[in-house]
Amino acid sequence: MTTSASVPTGSESAITAGDTVTDRLVAANAQYAEAFADPGMDARPVLHVAVVACMDARLDLHAALGLELGDCHTIRNAGGVVTDDVIRSLTISQRKLGTRSVVLIHHTGCGLESLTEDFRNELEAEVGQRPAWAVESFRDVDQDVRQSMQRVRTSPFVPHTDDVRGFVFDVRTGLLREVDPAS
């Protein structure tokens, strides 16, 4: 697993104490671009799969799933929850870019397990406006994976729903555990 502490930037001398994390990322990109060669890929994933996963920084999806650049579409958000925007992305992925399979990945120790919808009330009190979006918190990760699978399978916009599978990634072992949609 790669961590931010171990990511070689090669440009430490170019980064001064006043630089931001974004400055570090931009400098790293400049170094990346020096050796970059257009792989000539299409936007259509080679494996015809879309992976929906949590945005948690501990999940290195490509490494964990043995994926290479161009193999899949990756859609990430807090919790890996299937929201309207995820349905939007899956719809485009399938209808315009050829994906046929959907893999949903939640994980152990997710921050959404400790939040409630009260978070929206707190935000409203703080900023004076209630968020239009739901927190989508959950207490049972397996049940939330089932709910996400059901949301994909029942969406009228997602045409290919015969290969929708859900998993929980264990952040301590790196293993995936498949969730039975019928349990």
Tab-separated table of C-alpha atoms in Angstrom:
chain	number	residue	atom	x	y	z
A	1	MET	CA	0.000	0.000	0.000
A	2	THR	CA	1.268	3.437	-0.847
A	3	THR	CA	0.851	6.205	1.677
A	4	SER	CA	1.347	9.919	1.249
A	5	ALA	CA	4.453	9.662	3.411
A	6	SER	CA	5.992	7.211	0.968
A	7	VAL	CA	4.999	8.859	-2.296
A	8	PRO	CA	8.203	9.987	-3.963
A	9	THR	CA	7.821	13.476	-5.310
A	10	GLY	CA	11.405	13.997	-6.353
A	11	SER	CA	10.765	17.691	-5.971
A	12	GLU	CA	11.268	18.156	-2.230
A	13	SER	CA	13.890	20.800	-2.921
A	14	ALA	CA	11.390	22.745	-5.055
A	15	ILE	CA	8.812	22.779	-2.258
A	16	THR	CA	9.295	25.496	0.306
A	17	ALA	CA	7.815	25.728	3.765
A	18	GLY	CA	5.099	28.084	2.483
A	19	ASP	CA	3.862	25.735	-0.217
A	20	THR	CA	0.528	23.990	0.157
A	21	VAL	CA	-0.360	20.359	-0.367
A	22	THR	CA	-1.847	21.413	-3.703
A	23	ASP	CA	1.500	22.967	-4.664
A	24	ARG	CA	3.147	19.621	-3.849
A	25	LEU	CA	0.632	17.779	-6.028
A	26	VAL	CA	1.129	20.174	-8.929
A	27	ALA	CA	4.908	19.778	-8.646
A	28	ALA	CA	4.518	15.988	-8.593
A	29	ASN	CA	2.338	16.222	-11.691
A	30	ALA	CA	4.976	18.220	-13.542
A	31	GLN	CA	7.481	15.464	-12.809
A	32	TYR	CA	4.956	12.788	-13.865
A	33	ALA	CA	4.243	14.626	-17.111
A	34	GLU	CA	7.955	14.634	-18.042
A	35	ALA	CA	7.850	10.858	-18.474
A	36	PHE	CA	4.214	10.646	-19.588
A	37	ALA	CA	3.429	8.996	-22.889
A	38	ASP	CA	-0.115	8.956	-24.223
A	39	PRO	CA	-1.154	5.310	-23.925
A	40	GLY	CA	-3.653	5.813	-26.760
A	41	MET	CA	-6.508	4.512	-24.660
A	42	ASP	CA	-10.185	5.037	-25.212
A	43	ALA	CA	-12.485	6.227	-22.399
A	44	ARG	CA	-14.211	2.836	-22.565
A	45	PRO	CA	-12.932	0.537	-19.801
A	46	VAL	CA	-11.148	-2.533	-21.115
A	47	LEU	CA	-12.878	-4.826	-18.601
A	48	HIS	CA	-16.329	-3.238	-19.106
A	49	VAL	CA	-16.718	-2.761	-15.356
A	50	ALA	CA	-17.563	0.166	-13.122
A	51	VAL	CA	-16.396	0.085	-9.503
A	52	VAL	CA	-18.293	2.140	-6.928
A	53	ALA	CA	-16.353	2.559	-3.701
A	54	CYS	CA	-15.857	4.701	-0.652
A	55	MET	CA	-13.508	7.662	-0.914
A	56	ASP	CA	-11.576	6.438	2.157
A	57	ALA	CA	-7.864	7.066	1.627
A	58	ARG	CA	-6.999	3.557	2.863
A	59	LEU	CA	-8.539	1.937	-0.231
A	60	ASP	CA	-6.080	1.565	-3.101
A	61	LEU	CA	-8.641	0.070	-5.455
A	62	HIS	CA	-6.399	-0.600	-8.431
A	63	ALA	CA	-3.861	-2.479	-6.313
A	64	ALA	CA	-6.514	-4.310	-4.258
A	65	LEU	CA	-8.363	-5.501	-7.373
A	66	GLY	CA	-5.375	-6.111	-9.646
A	67	LEU	CA	-6.480	-3.380	-12.042
A	68	GLU	CA	-4.410	-1.425	-14.524
A	69	LEU	CA	-4.971	1.999	-16.007
A	70	GLY	CA	-7.893	1.801	-18.410
A	71	ASP	CA	-9.456	-1.346	-16.941
A	72	CYS	CA	-12.454	0.213	-15.192
A	73	HIS	CA	-14.476	3.274	-14.344
A	74	THR	CA	-14.028	4.212	-10.705
A	75	ILE	CA	-16.789	6.135	-8.941
A	76	ARG	CA	-16.057	7.175	-5.364
A	77	ASN	CA	-17.941	9.017	-2.657
A	78	ALA	CA	-18.344	9.011	1.120
A	79	GLY	CA	-19.373	5.473	2.016
A	80	GLY	CA	-19.455	4.161	-1.548
A	81	VAL	CA	-23.199	4.704	-1.316
A	82	VAL	CA	-25.339	4.535	-4.450
A	83	THR	CA	-26.760	8.048	-4.643
A	84	ASP	CA	-28.480	9.826	-7.530
A	85	ASP	CA	-25.084	11.045	-8.727
A	86	VAL	CA	-23.699	7.497	-8.704
A	87	ILE	CA	-26.704	6.372	-10.764
A	88	ARG	CA	-25.937	9.257	-13.149
A	89	SER	CA	-22.323	8.088	-13.511
A	90	LEU	CA	-23.292	4.423	-13.903
A	91	THR	CA	-25.885	5.347	-16.520
A	92	ILE	CA	-23.286	7.215	-18.582
A	93	SER	CA	-20.743	4.450	-17.990
A	94	GLN	CA	-23.094	1.775	-19.290
A	95	ARG	CA	-25.105	3.576	-21.958
A	96	LYS	CA	-22.284	5.577	-23.544
A	97	LEU	CA	-19.045	3.855	-22.557
A	98	GLY	CA	-19.802	0.152	-22.680
A	99	THR	CA	-19.599	-1.116	-19.117
A	100	ARG	CA	-21.717	-4.129	-18.227
A	101	SER	CA	-20.654	-5.096	-14.690
A	102	VAL	CA	-20.928	-3.122	-11.454
A	103	VAL	CA	-18.811	-3.834	-8.382
A	104	LEU	CA	-19.787	-2.083	-5.148
A	105	ILE	CA	-17.196	-1.814	-2.385
A	106	HIS	CA	-17.845	-0.580	1.144
A	107	HIS	CA	-15.290	-1.187	3.905
A	108	THR	CA	-14.821	-1.911	7.572
A	109	GLY	CA	-14.395	1.036	9.914
A	110	CYS	CA	-16.212	3.495	7.638
A	111	GLY	CA	-16.694	7.016	8.971
A	112	LEU	CA	-20.342	6.979	7.875
A	113	GLU	CA	-21.018	4.400	10.574
A	114	SER	CA	-20.428	7.084	13.227
A	115	LEU	CA	-22.433	9.877	11.575
A	116	THR	CA	-26.167	10.451	11.638
A	117	GLU	CA	-28.514	12.664	9.697
A	118	ASP	CA	-28.058	15.123	12.592
A	119	PHE	CA	-24.915	16.171	10.719
A	120	ARG	CA	-27.213	18.057	8.335
A	121	ASN	CA	-28.805	19.875	11.300
A	122	GLU	CA	-25.354	20.826	12.571
A	123	LEU	CA	-24.414	22.191	9.163
A	124	GLU	CA	-27.632	24.152	8.935
A	125	ALA	CA	-27.016	25.684	12.361
A	126	GLU	CA	-23.454	26.564	11.406
A	127	VAL	CA	-23.899	27.965	7.887
A	128	GLY	CA	-27.567	28.946	7.857
A	129	GLN	CA	-28.563	26.641	5.037
A	130	ARG	CA	-29.672	23.005	5.103
A	131	PRO	CA	-27.821	20.721	2.689
A	132	ALA	CA	-30.046	19.278	-0.058
A	133	TRP	CA	-28.206	15.966	0.125
A	134	ALA	CA	-28.652	13.142	2.631
A	135	VAL	CA	-25.721	11.983	4.744
A	136	GLU	CA	-26.541	8.337	3.873
A	137	SER	CA	-25.047	7.135	7.148
A	138	PHE	CA	-25.482	3.517	8.187
A	139	ARG	CA	-24.918	1.197	11.130
A	140	ASP	CA	-24.761	-2.144	9.273
A	141	VAL	CA	-22.252	-2.148	6.412
A	142	ASP	CA	-23.617	-5.375	4.902
A	143	GLN	CA	-27.158	-4.019	4.851
A	144	ASP	CA	-25.949	-0.812	3.218
A	145	VAL	CA	-24.172	-2.836	0.514
A	146	ARG	CA	-27.465	-4.709	-0.071
A	147	GLN	CA	-29.338	-1.417	-0.308
A	148	SER	CA	-26.778	-0.081	-2.791
A	149	MET	CA	-27.052	-3.234	-4.929
A	150	GLN	CA	-30.839	-2.875	-4.901
A	151	ARG	CA	-30.640	0.774	-5.937
A	152	VAL	CA	-28.511	-0.154	-8.964
A	153	ARG	CA	-30.655	-3.146	-9.896
A	154	THR	CA	-33.916	-1.214	-9.757
A	155	SER	CA	-32.792	1.949	-11.502
A	156	PRO	CA	-34.622	2.379	-14.824
A	157	PHE	CA	-31.580	4.227	-16.182
A	158	VAL	CA	-28.995	1.460	-15.643
A	159	PRO	CA	-29.705	-1.168	-18.312
A	160	HIS	CA	-27.201	-3.897	-17.372
A	161	THR	CA	-28.008	-5.170	-13.890
A	162	ASP	CA	-27.399	-8.911	-14.173
A	163	ASP	CA	-23.805	-8.573	-12.888
A	164	VAL	CA	-24.072	-6.266	-9.871
A	165	ARG	CA	-22.103	-7.542	-6.895
A	166	GLY	CA	-21.294	-6.017	-3.528
A	167	PHE	CA	-18.346	-6.439	-1.185
A	168	VAL	CA	-16.903	-5.241	2.103
A	169	PHE	CA	-13.169	-4.501	2.047
A	170	ASP	CA	-11.433	-5.255	5.345
A	171	VAL	CA	-9.029	-2.369	5.985
A	172	ARG	CA	-6.920	-4.537	8.311
A	173	THR	CA	-6.429	-7.561	6.039
A	174	GLY	CA	-7.004	-6.131	2.553
A	175	LEU	CA	-9.484	-8.907	1.759
A	176	LEU	CA	-12.858	-8.513	0.105
A	177	ARG	CA	-15.870	-10.301	1.552
A	178	GLU	CA	-18.846	-10.704	-0.765
A	179	VAL	CA	-22.244	-9.672	0.560
A	180	ASP	CA	-25.177	-11.948	-0.220
A	181	PRO	CA	-27.905	-9.727	-1.657
A	182	ALA	CA	-30.629	-12.022	-0.309
A	183	SER	CA	-29.588	-12.128	3.377
